[in-house]
CSV table of C-alpha atoms and ligand atoms in Angstrom, one decimal:
chain,number,residue,atom,x,y,z
K,1,MET,CA,0.0,0.0,0.0
K,2,THR,CA,2.8,2.4,1.0
K,3,LYS,CA,4.6,1.6,-2.2
K,4,ARG,CA,1.5,2.4,-4.3
K,5,LEU,CA,1.2,5.7,-2.5
K,6,LEU,CA,4.8,6.5,-3.0
K,7,GLY,CA,4.5,5.7,-6.7
K,8,ARG,CA,1.5,8.0,-6.9
K,9,LEU,CA,3.5,10.8,-5.3
K,10,MET,CA,6.4,10.3,-7.6
K,11,TYR,CA,4.7,9.8,-10.9
K,12,GLY,CA,1.1,11.0,-10.5
K,13,LYS,CA,-1.6,9.3,-12.6
K,14,ARG,CA,0.4,9.3,-15.8
K,15,TYR,CA,1.2,5.6,-15.8
K,16,ASN,CA,-2.2,4.3,-14.4
K,17,ARG,CA,-3.1,2.8,-17.7
K,18,VAL,CA,0.0,0.8,-17.8
K,19,PRO,CA,-0.5,-2.7,-16.3
K,20,TRP,CA,0.9,-3.0,-12.8
K,21,GLY,CA,3.5,-5.5,-13.7
K,22,GLN,CA,5.0,-3.2,-16.4
K,23,ARG,CA,5.0,0.2,-14.6
K,24,VAL,CA,8.4,-0.4,-13.1
K,25,TYR,CA,9.8,-0.7,-16.6
K,26,VAL,CA,8.3,2.5,-18.0
K,27,ARG,CA,8.4,5.1,-15.3
K,28,PRO,CA,11.4,7.4,-15.9
K,29,GLY,CA,14.3,6.8,-13.6
K,30,GLU,CA,12.7,3.8,-11.8
K,31,ARG,CA,15.2,1.2,-13.2
K,32,LEU,CA,18.1,3.1,-11.8
K,33,ILE,CA,16.4,3.7,-8.4
K,34,ARG,CA,15.6,0.0,-8.1
K,35,GLU,CA,19.1,-1.1,-9.1
K,36,VAL,CA,20.6,1.2,-6.5
K,37,GLN,CA,18.2,-0.1,-3.9
K,38,TRP,CA,19.2,-3.6,-4.7
K,39,LYS,CA,22.9,-2.9,-4.5
K,40,ARG,CA,22.4,-1.3,-1.1
K,41,LEU,CA,20.4,-4.3,0.1
K,42,ILE,CA,23.2,-6.7,-1.0
K,43,ARG,CA,25.8,-4.5,0.7
K,44,SER,CA,24.0,-4.2,4.0
K,45,ALA,CA,22.5,-7.7,4.5
K,46,PRO,CA,24.7,-9.9,6.8
K,47,ILE,CA,26.6,-12.9,5.5
K,48,MET,CA,27.1,-15.8,7.9
K,49,PRO,CA,28.5,-19.3,8.0
K,50,LEU,CA,26.0,-22.1,7.4
K,51,ALA,CA,26.4,-23.4,11.1
K,52,GLU,CA,25.4,-20.0,12.4
K,53,TYR,CA,22.5,-19.8,9.9
K,54,GLU,CA,21.2,-23.2,11.0
K,55,ARG,CA,21.1,-21.9,14.6
K,56,ILE,CA,18.8,-19.0,13.7
K,57,ARG,CA,16.3,-21.0,11.5
K,58,GLU,CA,13.8,-23.6,12.5
K,59,LEU,CA,13.9,-26.7,10.3
K,60,GLY,CA,10.5,-28.1,9.3
K,61,GLU,CA,9.8,-31.8,9.1
K,62,ILE,CA,10.1,-32.0,5.3
K,63,GLU,CA,13.0,-29.6,5.1
K,64,GLU,CA,16.8,-29.7,4.9
K,65,PHE,CA,19.6,-27.1,5.0
K,66,LEU,CA,21.6,-26.6,1.8
K,67,SER,CA,24.8,-25.0,0.6
K,68,CYS,CA,24.8,-23.3,-2.8
K,69,MET,CA,24.1,-25.9,-5.5
K,70,MET,CA,25.7,-23.9,-8.2
K,71,CYS,CA,29.1,-23.2,-6.7
K,72,GLY,CA,29.3,-25.1,-3.4
K,73,GLU,CA,29.6,-22.0,-1.2
K,74,SER,CA,28.2,-22.7,2.2
K,75,ARG,CA,27.9,-19.2,3.6
K,76,GLN,CA,24.4,-17.7,3.6
K,77,GLN,CA,23.1,-14.2,3.0
K,78,PRO,CA,19.4,-14.1,4.2
K,79,LEU,CA,17.4,-11.7,2.0
K,80,PHE,CA,13.7,-12.5,1.8
K,81,GLU,CA,10.9,-14.1,3.7
K,82,PRO,CA,7.9,-14.4,1.4
K,83,THR,CA,4.5,-15.5,2.7
K,84,GLY,CA,1.2,-16.3,1.1
K,85,GLY,CA,-2.3,-17.7,1.3
K,86,ASN,CA,-2.9,-20.6,3.7
K,87,GLY,CA,0.0,-19.4,5.8
K,88,TRP,CA,3.0,-20.7,3.8
K,89,ARG,CA,6.2,-19.0,4.5
K,90,TYR,CA,9.9,-19.7,3.6
K,91,HIS,CA,13.3,-18.1,3.7
K,92,VAL,CA,15.3,-17.1,0.6
K,93,VAL,CA,19.1,-16.7,0.8
K,94,ARG,CA,21.6,-15.4,-1.7
K,95,CYS,CA,24.9,-17.1,-2.3
K,96,PRO,CA,27.6,-14.5,-1.5
K,97,SER,CA,30.0,-16.1,-4.1
K,98,CYS,CA,27.9,-16.6,-7.2
K,99,GLY,CA,24.6,-14.7,-6.4
K,100,PHE,CA,22.3,-17.7,-6.7
K,101,LEU,CA,19.0,-17.2,-4.9
K,102,TYR,CA,17.5,-20.3,-3.2
K,103,ARG,CA,15.1,-21.3,-0.5
K,104,ASN,CA,16.9,-22.3,2.7
K,105,PRO,CA,15.9,-24.5,4.4
K,106,ASN,CA,14.8,-26.2,1.2
K,107,VAL,CA,12.4,-29.2,0.7
K,108,ARG,CA,13.9,-32.7,0.9
K,109,PRO,CA,13.4,-34.3,-2.5
K,110,GLU,CA,11.6,-37.4,-1.1
K,111,ARG,CA,9.0,-35.1,0.5
K,112,LEU,CA,8.4,-33.0,-2.6
K,113,GLY,CA,5.0,-34.6,-3.0
K,114,ASP,CA,3.8,-32.9,0.2
K,115,LEU,CA,4.0,-29.5,-1.7
K,116,TYR,CA,1.5,-30.6,-4.3
K,117,ALA,CA,-1.7,-31.2,-2.4
K,118,THR,CA,-4.8,-32.1,-4.4
K,119,GLY,CA,-6.2,-29.2,-6.4
K,120,TYR,CA,-2.9,-28.4,-8.2
K,121,ASN,CA,-4.4,-30.1,-11.2
K,122,SER,CA,-7.5,-27.9,-11.6
K,123,PHE,CA,-5.2,-24.9,-11.2
K,124,LEU,CA,-3.6,-26.0,-14.5
K,125,THR,CA,-6.8,-25.7,-16.6
K,126,GLY,CA,-9.4,-23.0,-17.2
K,127,LYS,CA,-8.4,-19.4,-17.9
K,128,TYR,CA,-4.9,-20.3,-16.9
K,129,ALA,CA,-4.8,-22.7,-19.9
K,130,ALA,CA,-5.3,-20.0,-22.5
K,131,ASN,CA,-2.7,-17.7,-21.0
K,132,ARG,CA,-0.3,-20.6,-20.8
K,133,GLN,CA,-0.6,-21.5,-24.4
K,134,ARG,CA,-0.1,-17.9,-25.4
K,135,ARG,CA,3.0,-17.9,-23.4
K,136,TYR,CA,4.3,-21.1,-25.1
K,137,ASP,CA,3.6,-19.6,-28.5
K,138,LEU,CA,5.5,-16.3,-27.7
K,139,THR,CA,8.5,-18.2,-26.3
K,140,MET,CA,8.7,-20.5,-29.3
K,141,LYS,CA,8.5,-17.4,-31.5
K,142,ALA,CA,11.4,-15.8,-29.6
K,143,PHE,CA,13.6,-18.8,-30.5
K,144,SER,CA,12.4,-19.2,-34.0
K,145,PRO,CA,13.2,-21.3,-36.1
K,146,VAL,CA,13.9,-24.0,-33.5
K,147,PHE,CA,10.2,-24.7,-32.9
K,148,ASP,CA,8.8,-23.8,-36.3
K,149,GLU,CA,8.8,-27.3,-37.8
K,150,GLY,CA,8.7,-30.4,-35.8
K,151,LYS,CA,8.5,-33.1,-38.5
K,152,GLU,CA,10.7,-36.1,-37.8
K,153,ARG,CA,11.9,-34.5,-34.6
K,154,ARG,CA,11.6,-36.0,-31.1
K,155,LEU,CA,10.5,-33.7,-28.3
K,156,LEU,CA,10.2,-34.4,-24.5
K,157,ASP,CA,8.2,-32.0,-22.3
K,158,PHE,CA,9.5,-32.6,-18.8
K,159,GLY,CA,6.7,-31.7,-16.3
K,160,SER,CA,4.1,-31.8,-19.0
K,161,GLY,CA,1.1,-31.3,-16.6
K,162,VAL,CA,-2.3,-31.6,-18.4
K,163,GLY,CA,-0.6,-31.5,-21.9
K,164,LEU,CA,-1.2,-27.9,-22.9
K,165,PHE,CA,2.2,-27.6,-24.5
K,166,LEU,CA,2.3,-31.1,-26.0
K,167,GLU,CA,-0.9,-30.2,-27.8
K,168,LEU,CA,0.9,-27.4,-29.5
K,169,ALA,CA,4.0,-29.6,-30.2
K,170,GLU,CA,1.9,-32.3,-31.9
K,171,GLN,CA,0.2,-29.6,-34.0
K,172,ARG,CA,3.6,-28.5,-35.2
K,173,GLY,CA,4.5,-32.1,-36.2
K,174,PHE,CA,6.8,-33.1,-33.3
K,175,GLU,CA,6.9,-36.7,-32.2
K,176,ALA,CA,6.1,-35.5,-28.7
K,177,PHE,CA,6.3,-37.2,-25.3
K,178,GLY,CA,5.7,-35.9,-21.8
K,179,VAL,CA,6.4,-37.0,-18.2
K,180,ASP,CA,4.8,-35.7,-15.1
K,181,LEU,CA,4.7,-36.6,-11.4
K,182,SER,CA,0.9,-36.2,-11.1
K,183,PRO,CA,-1.1,-39.2,-12.3
K,184,GLU,CA,-4.3,-37.2,-12.6
K,185,SER,CA,-2.6,-34.7,-14.9
K,186,VAL,CA,-1.1,-37.5,-17.0
K,187,ALA,CA,-4.6,-39.1,-17.4
K,188,GLN,CA,-6.1,-35.7,-18.4
K,189,ALA,CA,-3.3,-35.0,-20.8
K,190,ASN,CA,-3.7,-38.3,-22.6
K,191,GLU,CA,-7.4,-37.6,-23.2
K,192,ARG,CA,-6.5,-34.2,-24.7
K,193,LEU,CA,-3.8,-35.5,-27.0
K,194,SER,CA,-4.0,-37.4,-30.3
K,195,ARG,CA,-0.5,-38.5,-31.2
K,196,ALA,CA,1.6,-37.2,-28.3
K,197,LYS,CA,1.9,-39.4,-25.2
K,198,THR,CA,2.5,-38.6,-21.6
K,199,PHE,CA,3.7,-40.9,-18.8
K,200,HIS,CA,3.6,-40.9,-15.1
K,201,GLY,CA,7.0,-41.0,-13.4
K,202,ALA,CA,10.6,-40.1,-14.1
K,203,PRO,CA,12.2,-40.4,-17.6
K,204,GLU,CA,14.3,-43.4,-16.7
K,205,ASP,CA,11.2,-45.4,-15.7
K,206,VAL,CA,9.6,-45.1,-19.1
K,207,PRO,CA,11.3,-47.1,-21.9
K,208,GLU,CA,10.1,-44.9,-24.7
K,209,ILE,CA,11.8,-41.9,-23.0
K,210,ALA,CA,14.8,-43.6,-21.4
K,211,ALA,CA,15.8,-44.5,-25.0
K,212,GLY,CA,16.8,-40.8,-25.4
K,213,GLY,CA,17.6,-39.3,-28.8
K,214,PHE,CA,15.5,-36.2,-28.3
K,215,ASP,CA,16.0,-33.2,-30.5
K,216,VAL,CA,14.2,-30.9,-28.1
K,217,ILE,CA,13.5,-31.0,-24.3
K,218,THR,CA,11.3,-28.4,-22.8
K,219,LEU,CA,11.0,-27.2,-19.2
K,220,TRP,CA,8.0,-24.9,-18.9
K,221,SER,CA,8.0,-23.3,-15.4
K,222,VAL,CA,9.6,-26.4,-14.0
K,223,LEU,CA,13.2,-25.4,-13.2
K,224,ALA,CA,12.4,-23.5,-10.1
K,225,HIS,CA,10.7,-26.6,-8.7
K,226,LEU,CA,13.7,-29.0,-9.0
K,227,PRO,CA,15.4,-29.9,-5.7
K,228,ARG,CA,18.4,-31.6,-7.4
K,229,PRO,CA,18.9,-29.6,-10.6
K,230,LEU,CA,22.4,-31.0,-11.3
K,231,ASP,CA,21.2,-34.6,-11.3
K,232,ASP,CA,18.2,-33.7,-13.5
K,233,PHE,CA,20.3,-31.7,-16.0
K,234,THR,CA,22.9,-34.5,-16.3
K,235,LYS,CA,20.0,-36.7,-17.2
K,236,PHE,CA,18.5,-34.2,-19.7
K,237,ARG,CA,21.9,-33.9,-21.4
K,238,SER,CA,22.2,-37.6,-21.8
K,239,LEU,CA,18.6,-37.8,-23.3
K,240,LEU,CA,19.5,-35.2,-26.0
K,241,ALA,CA,20.5,-36.3,-29.5
K,242,PRO,CA,23.5,-34.7,-31.2
K,243,GLY,CA,22.4,-31.2,-32.2
K,244,GLY,CA,19.7,-31.2,-29.5
K,245,VAL,CA,18.5,-28.2,-27.5
K,246,LEU,CA,16.9,-27.7,-24.2
K,247,LEU,CA,14.4,-24.9,-23.6
K,248,ILE,CA,13.8,-23.3,-20.2
K,249,LEU,CA,11.1,-20.8,-19.1
K,250,THR,CA,11.5,-19.8,-15.5
K,251,VAL,CA,11.1,-16.8,-13.2
K,252,ASN,CA,14.1,-14.4,-13.5
K,253,ALA,CA,16.0,-13.8,-10.3
K,254,ARG,CA,17.3,-10.5,-11.8
K,255,SER,CA,13.8,-9.3,-12.4
K,256,LEU,CA,13.3,-5.6,-11.9
K,257,LEU,CA,10.0,-6.5,-10.2
K,258,LEU,CA,11.9,-8.5,-7.6
K,259,LYS,CA,14.2,-5.5,-7.0
K,260,ALA,CA,11.1,-3.3,-6.7
K,261,TYR,CA,8.7,-5.5,-4.6
K,262,GLY,CA,11.0,-7.9,-2.6
K,263,ASN,CA,9.0,-10.3,-0.5
K,264,ALA,CA,5.9,-9.6,-2.5
K,265,TRP,CA,7.5,-10.5,-5.9
K,266,SER,CA,5.3,-12.8,-8.0
K,267,GLY,CA,8.2,-15.3,-8.5
K,268,PHE,CA,8.1,-16.3,-4.8
K,269,THR,CA,5.3,-18.8,-5.1
K,270,LYS,CA,4.6,-21.6,-2.6
K,271,ASN,CA,6.3,-24.4,-4.6
K,272,HIS,CA,9.4,-22.6,-5.9
K,273,LEU,CA,12.6,-23.8,-4.5
K,274,MET,CA,15.4,-22.0,-6.5
K,275,PHE,CA,15.6,-18.8,-8.5
K,276,TYR,CA,17.9,-18.6,-11.5
K,277,SER,CA,19.3,-15.7,-13.6
K,278,SER,CA,21.4,-15.3,-16.7
K,279,GLN,CA,24.4,-15.3,-14.3
K,280,THR,CA,23.6,-18.6,-12.5
K,281,VAL,CA,21.9,-20.8,-15.2
K,282,PRO,CA,25.1,-21.0,-17.3
K,283,THR,CA,26.9,-22.6,-14.3
K,284,LEU,CA,24.2,-25.3,-14.1
K,285,LEU,CA,24.5,-25.9,-17.9
K,286,ARG,CA,28.3,-25.9,-18.0
K,287,ARG,CA,28.6,-28.3,-15.1
K,288,THR,CA,26.2,-30.8,-16.7
K,289,GLY,CA,27.9,-31.0,-20.1
K,290,PHE,CA,26.1,-28.4,-22.3
K,291,ALA,CA,28.1,-26.5,-24.9
K,292,GLY,CA,26.4,-23.0,-24.9
K,293,VAL,CA,23.4,-20.9,-24.0
K,294,ALA,CA,21.3,-18.1,-25.5
K,295,PHE,CA,18.7,-15.9,-23.8
K,296,ALA,CA,15.6,-14.1,-25.2
K,297,PRO,CA,14.4,-11.1,-23.2
K,298,HIS,CA,10.9,-11.2,-21.8
K,299,TYR,CA,8.9,-8.0,-22.1
K,300,GLY,CA,5.6,-9.3,-20.7
K,301,ASP,CA,3.1,-11.6,-22.4
K,302,THR,CA,0.3,-9.1,-23.0
K,303,ILE,CA,2.7,-6.6,-24.5
K,304,GLU,CA,4.3,-9.2,-26.8
K,305,ALA,CA,0.9,-10.5,-27.9
K,306,GLY,CA,-0.3,-7.0,-28.5
K,307,THR,CA,-3.3,-7.2,-26.2
K,308,THR,CA,-1.8,-4.4,-24.1
K,309,ALA,CA,-1.3,-1.5,-26.4
K,310,LEU,CA,1.3,0.9,-24.9
K,311,PRO,CA,2.0,4.2,-26.7
K,312,GLN,CA,5.1,3.9,-28.9
K,313,ASP,CA,7.4,5.9,-26.5
K,314,LEU,CA,6.5,3.8,-23.5
K,315,ARG,CA,6.9,0.6,-25.4
K,316,ARG,CA,10.4,1.6,-26.5
K,317,ARG,CA,11.2,2.6,-22.9
K,318,LEU,CA,10.0,-0.8,-21.6
K,319,ARG,CA,12.1,-2.7,-24.1
K,320,ARG,CA,15.1,-0.7,-23.3
K,321,ASN,CA,14.8,-1.0,-19.5
K,322,VAL,CA,14.2,-4.8,-19.8
K,323,GLU,CA,17.3,-5.2,-21.9
K,324,LEU,CA,19.6,-2.8,-19.9
K,325,SER,CA,18.7,-4.4,-16.6
K,326,ASP,CA,18.5,-8.0,-17.9
K,327,GLY,CA,15.4,-7.7,-15.7
K,328,GLY,CA,12.4,-9.1,-17.5
K,329,ASN,CA,10.1,-10.9,-15.1
K,330,MET,CA,10.6,-14.3,-16.8
K,331,MET,CA,13.8,-15.8,-18.2
K,332,ARG,CA,13.8,-17.6,-21.5
K,333,VAL,CA,16.8,-19.9,-22.1
K,334,LEU,CA,17.9,-22.1,-25.0
K,335,ALA,CA,20.7,-24.5,-24.0
K,336,PHE,CA,22.7,-26.2,-26.7
K,337,ALA,CA,23.9,-29.7,-26.2
K,338,ASP,CA,27.0,-29.5,-28.3
K,339,GLU,CA,28.7,-27.6,-31.1
K,340,GLU,CA,26.5,-29.2,-33.7
K,341,ALA,CA,23.5,-27.7,-31.9
K,342,ILE,CA,25.1,-24.2,-31.9
K,343,GLY,CA,25.9,-24.6,-35.6
K,344,ARG,CA,22.4,-25.5,-36.4
K,345,TRP,CA,20.3,-23.2,-34.2
K,346,GLY,CA,22.7,-20.5,-33.0
K,347,GLY,CA,22.3,-18.0,-35.9
K,348,GLY,CA,20.0,-15.1,-36.4
K,349,PRO,CA,19.2,-12.7,-33.6
K,350,LEU,CA,20.4,-15.2,-30.9
K,351,THR,CA,23.7,-14.5,-29.2
K,352,VAL,CA,25.3,-17.8,-28.1
K,353,HIS,CA,27.6,-17.8,-25.1
K,354,ARG,CA,29.9,-20.8,-25.4
K,355,PHE,CA,31.1,-22.4,-22.2
K,356,GLY,CA,34.5,-23.6,-23.5
K,357,THR,CA,36.2,-26.6,-22.0
U,1,ZN,ZN1,27.0,-20.0,-5.3
């Protein structure tokens, strides 16, 4: 409330017609203010050894303490304590060495099921479905031509839910497969789909998927939910065919909205465990055998789809501020399995960062 009032005082009503999620990107000077605030927060928040951190936090029954999974650093910099409906609450720390943001204490992998109470399934349909499919379309377009033509290409959607993306993939001609941990979602997906197939369980449990040879693997809003990302990505890498790519859509830990709203940031949802950025996701990819990565900035779904019509000058300012801050609210990543993949898909507007050896 105070923040809205402050915004009103600073900017008047001029930006009231801009959707709430985009105002931070279009109000003059706001990017610089938020970036200075963020630097000040990082400078002033204490950094402590893990042992000391463990003493000040209570450990829930399904939880465990972690060190940084990206670089191994054990020291902790507590930053956020998001809360939400039904009383959930967790702590988010920053790794003082590599900047990775993660929930700590985190959830023990074997207790992950406890997070997904019944009802998660119905959350995945309805109005949400239409917005979802629009988001898939926009992201595929951002990485064109990788997803333009699926004929004779194998695709795996990891965490395929009720099959909303697989439906698009089969329409584009992909030989598409999905896996998901929710049996209800898998059943619902298989009703929806004609050629694509989804399975319940982990990839290694399903012979059609364990065989590998995938040209494309997709992770739609899945990465932030993985408690053991290094293990999972090692598996994804082995499932990719030569020349294969992995697509990731996840919340962006460098989002200007996180810098603006802190605990109230939309990326802090009940089931998110880890928060990646263009600075930390390359570590994950390099350590699990990928050859390179490219990013496509996210300007906001309604803006990109044209359903929010901003005046020309504001649209230009939004694009500029997203790009200068690397601070879109979502992060879109294309990971290349090997040099062959970079050679085949790395051209055009995509800038590929190679990891080297
Ligand atoms: Zn780290």
